[in-house]
Amino acid sequence: MFNKISLLTVLTYGFSVSAAVYNWDLTWVSKNPDGLQTRPVIGINGQWPLPAITANVGEQITVQLNNKLGNESTSLHFHGLFQNGTNSVDGPTGLTQCPIGPGETFTYVNQPGTYWYHAHHKGQYPDGFRGPILIHDPSSPYASQYSQELTLTLSDWYHDQMPDLIPGFLSVQQNPSGAEPIPDSAILNDNATTSFSITPGKSYMVRIINISNFAAFFVTFDQHDMTIIEVDGVYTKAQKTNLIYLTGGQRMSVLITAKPTAGQNFAFVGAMDPSMFDSVPSTLNLNATGYLVYDASKPLPSHAPTFSSYNGAFDDYNLVPYDGLELFEPVTKQIIYNVNSGPLNGQNRFTVNNITYVAPKVPTLYTVLSSGQQATNPAIYGHSTNPTIVNHNDIVEIVVNNYDTGGHPIHTHGHNFQMVERSPANAGPYGGTANGAPKTPIRRDVMKVNAGGYLTYRFRADNPDKSPSPPNLRS
């Protein structure tokens, strides 16, 4: 992989009416978010937690990123934004760009909804390089139903840095079971706790973002119902619930209406899903607790909601898109991915169709743009990139058969996709025929495939050069 100074102007989704410009110096800072251990984290302009990127629909977002880490390369991915026509700044090193080396600068230049940004180079973003992207939409179908927005990020937290954790995870000798590293804490808004000041009778839209490395989260607000109105940038028909579930990378916006009086304060909880971990250490508190503060002079609750069972969260498969977009048919390209994990060539690896991804020396997009008529020949991209070629505007159906013993988030760049079917855990591989696909399936850009089960989803291939490389297993 070659490093070079890159300077690009990036176009936007829709018509640009104004600009949101961010100039960021990336440096190391020392922080102790869970109150248990100080460690280096990746800061922006000397600060951490990192700032949110905010814009209105139609605005151009420009981020000039100056890598001053000194000892690591980096990249930046705008998770969930389609980058249609601007794939060269999508962020994955080895796929759409080279890494941004120490001392180098890169300029990244929106559909409505809730997104997040993060490093997309090696395992870097759990070391702190991640934050919210909030695209405001004055034309939201729910704009009249709330008067204020709140943002809540959920994250697991590790006391060790990724360059120290990853070699031990991959080593068959040090980690014969292949178990993923267990986090040390759960944190909210990159702190051990967080609070929101609440006005009685007022309605709020809470943007909830799981920016974890590994953990999925349950979320509940004590004595406050939630109404789901958006997932991963897609408006939904309103759905009331008191418990939601977000796997890594997912976002969900919910409406909450405050109590009519300020008689007391209330807790809310983000609880890591223990089924994601091979074991739960006795020292690990799965829960992070925050507070809805109606009256700062009154005490905070001494007890937070607890989980007698981790069942009962609303299943996002049952959400309905607000726009009523019907199931894409007929399928013109089906791709089957069999995913698993285990020892391969002396290391613990995830595999897709028995291939573990190895980044090419030349980013795949550069090869696409420089290979002429050979661009549709998958062999030129290398066996270990696991390439698939689709035609423009194909209706693509992806089948993910999960042979692993753990559930996994599946993320595809450049599209949100329709969830056609998701099996229960341990249901075995896809049988070849969809069972009762919804007429108007929900669309997301991250979905979870259950352990030992399968997931089927569809999208229209309308984002050229963003072909469906094997699904991004976020685990």
GROMACS .gro file of C-alpha atoms in nm:
model
  475
    1MET     CA    1   0.000   0.000   0.000
    2PHE     CA    2   0.136   0.338  -0.092
    3ASN     CA    3   0.090   0.654   0.113
    4LYS     CA    4   0.063   0.989  -0.060
    5ILE     CA    5  -0.082   1.329   0.009
    6SER     CA    6  -0.436   1.338  -0.130
    7LEU     CA    7  -0.656   1.643  -0.178
    8LEU     CA    8  -1.006   1.593  -0.316
    9THR     CA    9  -1.321   1.794  -0.360
   10VAL     CA   10  -1.618   1.578  -0.281
   11LEU     CA   11  -1.970   1.627  -0.414
   12THR     CA   12  -2.280   1.574  -0.208
   13TYR     CA   13  -2.609   1.394  -0.213
   14GLY     CA   14  -2.867   1.626  -0.366
   15PHE     CA   15  -2.816   1.998  -0.426
   16SER     CA   16  -2.560   2.182  -0.216
   17VAL     CA   17  -2.704   2.503  -0.072
   18SER     CA   18  -2.431   2.577   0.181
   19ALA     CA   19  -2.131   2.411   0.338
   20ALA     CA   20  -2.034   2.259   0.671
   21VAL     CA   21  -1.654   2.270   0.696
   22TYR     CA   22  -1.442   2.093   0.957
   23ASN     CA   23  -1.064   2.126   0.994
   24TRP     CA   24  -0.932   1.845   1.209
   25ASP     CA   25  -0.588   1.770   1.349
   26LEU     CA   26  -0.573   1.408   1.461
   27THR     CA   27  -0.354   1.361   1.771
   28TRP     CA   28  -0.319   1.137   2.076
   29VAL     CA   29  -0.470   1.255   2.405
   30SER     CA   30  -0.499   1.081   2.743
   31LYS     CA   31  -0.847   1.009   2.879
   32ASN     CA   32  -1.024   0.793   3.136
   33PRO     CA   33  -1.386   0.763   3.015
   34ASP     CA   34  -1.495   0.477   3.240
   35GLY     CA   35  -1.319   0.613   3.549
   36LEU     CA   36  -1.109   0.296   3.578
   37GLN     CA   37  -0.796   0.354   3.372
   38THR     CA   38  -0.633   0.640   3.184
   39ARG     CA   39  -0.510   0.549   2.837
   40PRO     CA   40  -0.422   0.713   2.503
   41VAL     CA   41  -0.716   0.784   2.272
   42ILE     CA   42  -0.734   0.946   1.930
   43GLY     CA   43  -0.844   1.307   1.970
   44ILE     CA   44  -0.945   1.582   1.731
   45ASN     CA   45  -0.787   1.924   1.783
   46GLY     CA   46  -0.670   1.808   2.123
   47GLN     CA   47  -1.018   1.710   2.244
   48TRP     CA   48  -1.201   1.386   2.322
   49PRO     CA   49  -1.490   1.287   2.316
   50LEU     CA   50  -1.497   1.384   1.951
   51PRO     CA   51  -1.728   1.646   1.801
   52ALA     CA   52  -2.046   1.562   1.614
   53ILE     CA   53  -2.065   1.648   1.246
   54THR     CA   54  -2.391   1.835   1.190
   55ALA     CA   55  -2.550   1.956   0.868
   56ASN     CA   56  -2.885   2.011   0.703
   57VAL     CA   57  -3.011   1.804   0.414
   58GLY     CA   58  -2.845   1.924   0.094
   59GLU     CA   59  -2.544   2.083   0.257
   60GLN     CA   60  -2.194   1.989   0.154
   61ILE     CA   61  -1.979   1.842   0.433
   62THR     CA   62  -1.606   1.900   0.400
   63VAL     CA   63  -1.360   1.751   0.647
   64GLN     CA   64  -0.993   1.834   0.608
   65LEU     CA   65  -0.812   1.570   0.810
   66ASN     CA   66  -0.449   1.619   0.910
   67ASN     CA   67  -0.292   1.303   1.054
   68LYS     CA   68  -0.064   1.410   1.338
   69LEU     CA   69  -0.071   1.076   1.522
   70GLY     CA   70   0.295   1.025   1.444
   71ASN     CA   71   0.293   0.646   1.472
   72GLU     CA   72  -0.018   0.530   1.283
   73SER     CA   73  -0.183   0.577   0.947
   74THR     CA   74  -0.558   0.633   0.938
   75SER     CA   75  -0.867   0.689   0.722
   76LEU     CA   76  -1.219   0.822   0.769
   77HIS     CA   77  -1.550   0.655   0.678
   78PHE     CA   78  -1.889   0.827   0.690
   79HIS     CA   79  -2.093   0.526   0.799
   80GLY     CA   80  -2.428   0.507   0.620
   81LEU     CA   81  -2.377   0.793   0.373
   82PHE     CA   82  -2.399   0.651   0.021
   83GLN     CA   83  -2.111   0.849  -0.138
   84ASN     CA   84  -2.278   0.798  -0.476
   85GLY     CA   85  -2.030   0.953  -0.717
   86THR     CA   86  -1.773   1.013  -0.443
   87ASN     CA   87  -1.663   0.656  -0.371
   88SER     CA   88  -1.298   0.761  -0.364
   89VAL     CA   89  -1.350   0.911  -0.018
   90ASP     CA   90  -1.560   0.632   0.133
   91GLY     CA   91  -1.273   0.547   0.367
   92PRO     CA   92  -1.187   0.173   0.360
   93THR     CA   93  -0.814   0.151   0.302
   94GLY     CA   94  -0.721  -0.099   0.035
   95LEU     CA   95  -1.067  -0.076  -0.117
   96THR     CA   96  -1.137   0.287  -0.210
   97GLN     CA   97  -0.821   0.470  -0.099
   98CYS     CA   98  -0.475   0.447   0.049
   99PRO     CA   99  -0.425   0.511   0.420
  100ILE     CA  100  -0.351   0.865   0.532
  101GLY     CA  101   0.002   0.841   0.664
  102PRO     CA  102   0.147   1.041   0.955
  103GLY     CA  103   0.191   1.403   0.853
  104GLU     CA  104  -0.044   1.372   0.554
  105THR     CA  105  -0.368   1.554   0.478
  106PHE     CA  106  -0.689   1.432   0.312
  107THR     CA  107  -1.005   1.630   0.231
  108TYR     CA  108  -1.337   1.452   0.258
  109VAL     CA  109  -1.626   1.634   0.122
  110ASN     CA  110  -2.624   1.388   0.262
  111GLN     CA  111  -2.926   1.210   0.303
  112PRO     CA  112  -3.132   1.286   0.616
  113GLY     CA  113  -3.092   1.081   0.930
  114THR     CA  114  -2.849   0.958   1.192
  115TYR     CA  115  -2.503   0.832   1.098
  116TRP     CA  116  -2.152   0.818   1.240
  117TYR     CA  117  -1.795   0.861   1.129
  118HIS     CA  118  -1.504   0.638   1.218
  119ALA     CA  119  -1.158   0.532   1.114
  120HIS     CA  120  -1.161   0.252   0.857
  121HIS     CA  121  -0.800   0.142   0.881
  122LYS     CA  122  -0.705  -0.181   1.054
  123GLY     CA  123  -0.880  -0.193   1.396
  124GLN     CA  124  -0.830   0.171   1.477
  125TYR     CA  125  -1.166   0.326   1.560
  126PRO     CA  126  -1.214   0.156   1.903
  127ASP     CA  127  -0.914   0.363   2.012
  128GLY     CA  128  -1.141   0.665   2.004
  129PHE     CA  129  -1.168   0.781   1.643
  130ARG     CA  130  -1.547   0.779   1.606
  131GLY     CA  131  -1.835   1.022   1.651
  132PRO     CA  132  -2.190   1.111   1.540
  133ILE     CA  133  -2.309   1.254   1.209
  134LEU     CA  134  -2.645   1.428   1.245
  135ILE     CA  135  -2.825   1.536   0.926
  136HIS     CA  136  -3.121   1.759   1.011
  137ASP     CA  137  -3.429   1.741   0.791
  138PRO     CA  138  -3.684   2.024   0.815
  139SER     CA  139  -3.917   1.812   0.596
  140SER     CA  140  -3.913   1.510   0.829
  141PRO     CA  141  -4.261   1.359   0.859
  142TYR     CA  142  -4.213   1.376   1.235
  143ALA     CA  143  -4.073   1.730   1.257
  144SER     CA  144  -4.385   1.863   1.429
  145GLN     CA  145  -4.385   1.591   1.696
  146TYR     CA  146  -4.079   1.697   1.896
  147SER     CA  147  -3.921   2.022   2.004
  148GLN     CA  148  -3.563   1.918   2.078
  149GLU     CA  149  -3.305   1.662   1.968
  150LEU     CA  150  -3.077   1.461   2.197
  151THR     CA  151  -2.790   1.233   2.098
  152LEU     CA  152  -2.690   0.916   2.282
  153THR     CA  153  -2.391   0.706   2.178
  154LEU     CA  154  -2.340   0.354   2.311
  155SER     CA  155  -2.000   0.192   2.320
  156ASP     CA  156  -1.793  -0.083   2.466
  157TRP     CA  157  -1.454   0.031   2.599
  158TYR     CA  158  -1.115  -0.139   2.617
  159HIS     CA  159  -0.829  -0.041   2.845
  160ASP     CA  160  -0.574  -0.178   2.597
  161GLN     CA  161  -0.514  -0.025   2.256
  162MET     CA  162  -0.602  -0.217   1.941
  163PRO     CA  163  -0.241  -0.267   1.822
  164ASP     CA  164  -0.184  -0.457   2.148
  165LEU     CA  165  -0.514  -0.651   2.148
  166ILE     CA  166  -0.532  -0.764   1.786
  167PRO     CA  167  -0.215  -0.981   1.773
  168GLY     CA  168  -0.327  -1.174   2.081
  169PHE     CA  169  -0.675  -1.223   1.936
  170LEU     CA  170  -0.534  -1.357   1.608
  171SER     CA  171  -0.279  -1.585   1.776
  172VAL     CA  172  -0.389  -1.948   1.794
  173GLN     CA  173  -0.129  -2.007   2.066
  174GLN     CA  174  -0.246  -1.720   2.290
  175ASN     CA  175  -0.615  -1.754   2.203
  176PRO     CA  176  -0.687  -2.116   2.107
  177SER     CA  177  -1.065  -2.071   2.130
  178GLY     CA  178  -1.064  -1.775   1.890
  179ALA     CA  179  -1.273  -1.569   2.135
  180GLU     CA  180  -1.300  -1.199   2.063
  181PRO     CA  181  -1.152  -0.969   2.330
  182ILE     CA  182  -1.407  -0.885   2.600
  183PRO     CA  183  -1.444  -0.512   2.670
  184ASP     CA  184  -1.365  -0.365   3.010
  185SER     CA  185  -1.668  -0.134   3.033
  186ALA     CA  186  -1.982   0.001   2.875
  187ILE     CA  187  -1.994   0.378   2.826
  188LEU     CA  188  -2.254   0.638   2.720
  189ASN     CA  189  -2.155   0.944   2.518
  190ASP     CA  190  -1.795   0.833   2.582
  191ASN     CA  191  -1.834   0.863   2.959
  192ALA     CA  192  -1.920   0.634   3.246
  193THR     CA  193  -2.258   0.810   3.264
  194THR     CA  194  -2.445   1.092   3.095
  195SER     CA  195  -2.746   1.311   3.175
  196PHE     CA  196  -3.010   1.499   2.976
  197SER     CA  197  -3.193   1.800   3.115
  198ILE     CA  198  -3.566   1.737   3.062
  199THR     CA  199  -3.856   1.983   3.065
  200PRO     CA  200  -4.193   1.846   3.182
  201GLY     CA  201  -4.442   1.787   2.902
  202LYS     CA  202  -4.186   1.838   2.627
  203SER     CA  203  -4.124   1.581   2.348
  204TYR     CA  204  -3.774   1.483   2.239
  205MET     CA  205  -3.618   1.298   1.949
  206VAL     CA  206  -3.330   1.089   2.081
  207ARG     CA  207  -3.076   0.980   1.820
  208ILE     CA  208  -2.919   0.658   1.951
  209ILE     CA  209  -2.599   0.532   1.787
  210ASN     CA  210  -2.408   0.213   1.866
  211ILE     CA  211  -2.044   0.303   1.798
  212SER     CA  212  -1.909  -0.013   1.961
  213ASN     CA  213  -1.623  -0.227   1.846
  214PHE     CA  214  -1.800  -0.550   1.941
  215ALA     CA  215  -2.094  -0.517   2.180
  216ALA     CA  216  -2.462  -0.500   2.094
  217PHE     CA  217  -2.681  -0.301   2.334
  218PHE     CA  218  -3.030  -0.313   2.481
  219VAL     CA  219  -3.169   0.030   2.567
  220THR     CA  220  -3.460   0.118   2.796
  221PHE     CA  221  -3.581   0.440   2.963
  222ASP     CA  222  -3.740   0.390   3.302
  223GLN     CA  223  -4.115   0.468   3.291
  224HIS     CA  224  -4.085   0.631   2.947
  225ASP     CA  225  -4.204   0.464   2.628
  226MET     CA  226  -4.012   0.508   2.305
  227THR     CA  227  -4.160   0.554   1.958
  228ILE     CA  228  -3.923   0.443   1.682
  229ILE     CA  229  -3.931   0.682   1.383
  230GLU     CA  230  -3.600   0.625   1.201
  231VAL     CA  231  -3.336   0.355   1.159
  232ASP     CA  232  -3.007   0.403   0.972
  233GLY     CA  233  -3.137   0.710   0.788
  234VAL     CA  234  -3.471   0.553   0.687
  235TYR     CA  235  -3.792   0.695   0.829
  236THR     CA  236  -4.026   0.429   0.967
  237LYS     CA  237  -4.392   0.408   1.047
  238ALA     CA  238  -4.418   0.502   1.415
  239GLN     CA  239  -4.364   0.201   1.641
  240LYS     CA  240  -4.401   0.217   2.020
  241THR     CA  241  -4.186   0.000   2.248
  242ASN     CA  242  -4.008   0.010   2.583
  243LEU     CA  243  -3.698  -0.191   2.486
  244ILE     CA  244  -3.479  -0.164   2.176
  245TYR     CA  245  -3.173  -0.349   2.053
  246LEU     CA  246  -2.886  -0.205   1.849
  247THR     CA  247  -2.604  -0.416   1.716
  248GLY     CA  248  -2.270  -0.255   1.632
  249GLY     CA  249  -2.302   0.027   1.378
  250GLN     CA  250  -2.681   0.058   1.395
  251ARG     CA  251  -2.868   0.382   1.464
  252MET     CA  252  -3.222   0.442   1.579
  253SER     CA  253  -3.417   0.762   1.645
  254VAL     CA  254  -3.696   0.748   1.900
  255LEU     CA  255  -3.951   0.995   2.034
  256ILE     CA  256  -3.987   1.031   2.411
  257THR     CA  257  -4.248   1.246   2.582
  258ALA     CA  258  -4.155   1.386   2.923
  259LYS     CA  259  -4.375   1.340   3.228
  260PRO     CA  260  -4.613   1.632   3.298
  261THR     CA  261  -4.441   1.729   3.624
  262ALA     CA  262  -4.086   1.739   3.761
  263GLY     CA  263  -4.162   1.518   4.057
  264GLN     CA  264  -3.854   1.299   4.018
  265ASN     CA  265  -3.561   1.211   3.795
  266PHE     CA  266  -3.539   0.888   3.597
  267ALA     CA  267  -3.266   0.650   3.486
  268PHE     CA  268  -3.204   0.493   3.148
  269VAL     CA  269  -2.977   0.201   3.071
  270GLY     CA  270  -2.760   0.080   2.786
  271ALA     CA  271  -2.690  -0.287   2.856
  272MET     CA  272  -2.437  -0.489   2.657
  273ASP     CA  273  -2.578  -0.814   2.519
  274PRO     CA  274  -2.397  -1.096   2.705
  275SER     CA  275  -2.470  -1.344   2.424
  276MET     CA  276  -2.209  -1.165   2.212
  277PHE     CA  277  -1.932  -1.269   2.452
  278ASP     CA  278  -1.782  -1.614   2.498
  279SER     CA  279  -1.778  -1.541   2.872
  280VAL     CA  280  -1.868  -1.253   3.102
  281PRO     CA  281  -1.597  -1.175   3.358
  282SER     CA  282  -1.719  -1.116   3.713
  283THR     CA  283  -1.553  -0.773   3.701
  284LEU     CA  284  -1.750  -0.659   3.397
  285ASN     CA  285  -2.058  -0.443   3.451
  286LEU     CA  286  -2.269  -0.497   3.140
  287ASN     CA  287  -2.480  -0.189   3.216
  288ALA     CA  288  -2.411   0.181   3.170
  289THR     CA  289  -2.664   0.412   3.335
  290GLY     CA  290  -2.766   0.763   3.238
  291TYR     CA  291  -3.031   1.000   3.370
  292LEU     CA  292  -3.326   1.208   3.259
  293VAL     CA  293  -3.294   1.506   3.493
  294TYR     CA  294  -3.623   1.687   3.547
  295ASP     CA  295  -3.505   1.873   3.857
  296ALA     CA  296  -3.135   1.906   3.932
  297SER     CA  297  -3.211   1.977   4.298
  298LYS     CA  298  -3.365   1.632   4.342
  299PRO     CA  299  -3.154   1.315   4.385
  300LEU     CA  300  -3.073   1.086   4.097
  301PRO     CA  301  -3.240   0.744   4.114
  302SER     CA  302  -3.056   0.500   4.336
  303HIS     CA  303  -3.167   0.208   4.118
  304ALA     CA  304  -3.166   0.173   3.741
  305PRO     CA  305  -3.382  -0.059   3.529
  306THR     CA  306  -3.252  -0.415   3.541
  307PHE     CA  307  -3.291  -0.708   3.306
  308SER     CA  308  -3.439  -1.027   3.442
  309SER     CA  309  -3.433  -1.147   3.082
  310TYR     CA  310  -3.275  -1.019   2.764
  311ASN     CA  311  -3.583  -1.110   2.564
  312GLY     CA  312  -3.860  -0.878   2.455
  313ALA     CA  313  -3.673  -0.609   2.259
  314PHE     CA  314  -3.866  -0.494   1.954
  315ASP     CA  315  -3.751  -0.687   1.646
  316ASP     CA  316  -3.643  -0.438   1.379
  317TYR     CA  317  -3.746  -0.690   1.111
  318ASN     CA  318  -4.106  -0.587   1.188
  319LEU     CA  319  -4.052  -0.218   1.119
  320VAL     CA  320  -4.219  -0.068   0.811
  321PRO     CA  321  -4.056   0.208   0.602
  322TYR     CA  322  -4.250   0.533   0.604
  323ASP     CA  323  -4.221   0.572   0.226
  324GLY     CA  324  -4.381   0.230   0.163
  325LEU     CA  325  -4.113   0.118  -0.083
  326GLU     CA  326  -4.208  -0.234  -0.187
  327LEU     CA  327  -3.986  -0.541  -0.206
  328PHE     CA  328  -3.738  -0.524  -0.494
  329GLU     CA  329  -3.834  -0.780  -0.759
  330PRO     CA  330  -3.738  -0.975  -0.960
  331VAL     CA  331  -3.394  -1.073  -0.833
  332THR     CA  332  -3.141  -1.057  -1.116
  333LYS     CA  333  -2.830  -1.149  -0.915
  334GLN     CA  334  -2.808  -1.371  -0.609
  335ILE     CA  335  -2.488  -1.392  -0.406
  336ILE     CA  336  -2.440  -1.645  -0.127
  337TYR     CA  337  -2.185  -1.578   0.145
  338ASN     CA  338  -2.101  -1.853   0.392
  339VAL     CA  339  -1.933  -1.692   0.692
  340ASN     CA  340  -1.740  -1.862   0.968
  341SER     CA  341  -1.445  -1.820   1.198
  342GLY     CA  342  -1.161  -2.044   1.303
  343PRO     CA  343  -0.789  -2.113   1.261
  344LEU     CA  344  -0.651  -2.047   0.914
  345ASN     CA  345  -0.283  -2.055   0.829
  346GLY     CA  346  -0.193  -2.044   1.196
  347GLN     CA  347  -0.417  -1.748   1.287
  348ASN     CA  348  -0.772  -1.696   1.410
  349ARG     CA  349  -0.960  -1.555   1.115
  350PHE     CA  350  -1.309  -1.481   0.987
  351THR     CA  351  -1.381  -1.625   0.645
  352VAL     CA  352  -1.636  -1.561   0.371
  353ASN     CA  353  -1.677  -1.861   0.141
  354ASN     CA  354  -1.361  -2.001   0.303
  355ILE     CA  355  -1.158  -1.693   0.205
  356THR     CA  356  -1.017  -1.444   0.455
  357TYR     CA  357  -0.983  -1.093   0.319
  358VAL     CA  358  -0.637  -0.961   0.239
  359ALA     CA  359  -0.619  -0.600   0.123
  360PRO     CA  360  -0.457  -0.554  -0.220
  361LYS     CA  361  -0.148  -0.338  -0.264
  362VAL     CA  362  -0.345  -0.112  -0.499
  363PRO     CA  363  -0.691  -0.005  -0.373
  364THR     CA  364  -0.968  -0.187  -0.556
  365LEU     CA  365  -1.134   0.134  -0.678
  366TYR     CA  366  -0.807   0.246  -0.838
  367THR     CA  367  -0.791  -0.085  -1.022
  368VAL     CA  368  -1.151  -0.041  -1.140
  369LEU     CA  369  -1.076   0.304  -1.279
  370SER     CA  370  -0.752   0.207  -1.452
  371SER     CA  371  -0.828  -0.133  -1.603
  372GLY     CA  372  -1.061  -0.045  -1.889
  373GLN     CA  373  -1.257  -0.338  -2.029
  374GLN     CA  374  -1.090  -0.572  -1.780
  375ALA     CA  375  -1.276  -0.399  -1.494
  376THR     CA  376  -1.549  -0.665  -1.507
  377ASN     CA  377  -1.300  -0.950  -1.474
  378PRO     CA  378  -1.297  -1.045  -1.104
  379ALA     CA  379  -0.955  -1.209  -1.135
  380ILE     CA  380  -0.776  -0.873  -1.162
  381TYR     CA  381  -0.878  -0.779  -0.808
  382GLY     CA  382  -0.711  -1.077  -0.644
  383HIS     CA  383  -0.853  -1.398  -0.501
  384SER     CA  384  -0.824  -1.278  -0.140
  385THR     CA  385  -1.044  -0.971  -0.198
  386ASN     CA  386  -1.334  -1.211  -0.273
  387PRO     CA  387  -1.472  -0.987  -0.552
  388THR     CA  388  -1.819  -1.005  -0.706
  389ILE     CA  389  -1.924  -0.823  -1.024
  390VAL     CA  390  -2.282  -0.700  -1.066
  391ASN     CA  391  -2.449  -0.499  -1.340
  392HIS     CA  392  -2.574  -0.146  -1.291
  393ASN     CA  393  -2.931  -0.151  -1.154
  394ASP     CA  394  -2.927  -0.525  -1.087
  395ILE     CA  395  -3.166  -0.631  -0.812
  396VAL     CA  396  -2.912  -0.805  -0.591
  397GLU     CA  397  -3.009  -1.057  -0.326
  398ILE     CA  398  -2.745  -1.139  -0.066
  399VAL     CA  399  -2.775  -1.455   0.142
  400VAL     CA  400  -2.551  -1.472   0.449
  401ASN     CA  401  -2.527  -1.818   0.606
  402ASN     CA  402  -2.365  -1.781   0.947
  403TYR     CA  403  -2.182  -2.098   1.045
  404ASP     CA  404  -2.020  -1.922   1.340
  405THR     CA  405  -2.139  -1.973   1.698
  406GLY     CA  406  -2.189  -1.599   1.749
  407GLY     CA  407  -2.420  -1.342   1.593
  408HIS     CA  408  -2.268  -1.072   1.373
  409PRO     CA  409  -2.362  -0.730   1.237
  410ILE     CA  410  -2.354  -0.719   0.856
  411HIS     CA  411  -2.284  -0.383   0.690
  412THR     CA  412  -2.272  -0.305   0.318
  413HIS     CA  413  -2.133   0.030   0.204
  414GLY     CA  414  -2.309   0.254  -0.044
  415HIS     CA  415  -2.664   0.131   0.006
  416ASN     CA  416  -2.931   0.065   0.257
  417PHE     CA  417  -3.091  -0.269   0.188
  418GLN     CA  418  -3.420  -0.444   0.237
  419MET     CA  419  -3.432  -0.713   0.504
  420VAL     CA  420  -3.608  -1.001   0.328
  421GLU     CA  421  -3.569  -1.272   0.589
  422ARG     CA  422  -3.377  -1.336   0.910
  423SER     CA  423  -3.383  -1.679   1.068
  424PRO     CA  424  -3.376  -1.753   1.439
  425ALA     CA  425  -3.046  -1.866   1.590
  426ASN     CA  426  -2.929  -2.216   1.498
  427ALA     CA  427  -3.181  -2.252   1.214
  428GLY     CA  428  -2.912  -2.369   0.974
  429PRO     CA  429  -2.837  -2.232   0.626
  430TYR     CA  430  -3.083  -2.074   0.385
  431GLY     CA  431  -3.306  -2.329   0.216
  432GLY     CA  432  -3.329  -2.156  -0.121
  433THR     CA  433  -3.671  -1.992  -0.096
  434ALA     CA  434  -3.773  -1.686   0.102
  435ASN     CA  435  -4.038  -1.762   0.360
  436GLY     CA  436  -4.303  -1.490   0.363
  437ALA     CA  437  -4.094  -1.189   0.261
  438PRO     CA  438  -4.259  -0.861   0.370
  439LYS     CA  439  -4.435  -0.658   0.101
  440THR     CA  440  -4.263  -0.341   0.227
  441PRO     CA  441  -3.948  -0.456   0.409
  442ILE     CA  442  -3.752  -0.227   0.635
  443ARG     CA  443  -3.427  -0.090   0.494
  444ARG     CA  444  -3.107  -0.053   0.694
  445ASP     CA  445  -2.733  -0.045   0.625
  446VAL     CA  446  -2.651  -0.269   0.924
  447MET     CA  447  -2.840  -0.587   1.012
  448LYS     CA  448  -2.762  -0.869   1.249
  449VAL     CA  449  -2.737  -1.232   1.140
  450ASN     CA  450  -2.804  -1.467   1.428
  451ALA     CA  451  -2.565  -1.740   1.542
  452GLY     CA  452  -2.602  -2.051   1.328
  453GLY     CA  453  -2.870  -1.885   1.117
  454TYR     CA  454  -2.906  -1.688   0.796
  455LEU     CA  455  -2.995  -1.341   0.671
  456THR     CA  456  -3.134  -1.250   0.328
  457TYR     CA  457  -3.143  -0.894   0.199
  458ARG     CA  458  -3.182  -0.707  -0.131
  459PHE     CA  459  -3.077  -0.380  -0.285
  460ARG     CA  460  -3.067  -0.211  -0.623
  461ALA     CA  461  -2.709  -0.179  -0.753
  462ASP     CA  462  -2.738   0.192  -0.835
  463ASN     CA  463  -2.407   0.312  -0.688
  464PRO     CA  464  -2.144   0.238  -0.955
  465ASP     CA  465  -1.805   0.108  -0.838
  466LYS     CA  466  -1.955   0.026  -0.496
  467SER     CA  467  -1.999  -0.339  -0.586
  468PRO     CA  468  -2.110  -0.574  -0.306
  469SER     CA  469  -1.777  -0.686  -0.175
  470PRO     CA  470  -1.819  -0.952   0.092
  471PRO     CA  471  -2.026  -0.821   0.382
  472ASN     CA  472  -1.842  -0.621   0.643
  473LEU     CA  473  -1.849  -0.849   0.948
  474ARG     CA  474  -1.836  -0.610   1.241
  475SER     CA  475  -1.739  -0.830   1.530
   0.00000   0.00000   0.00000
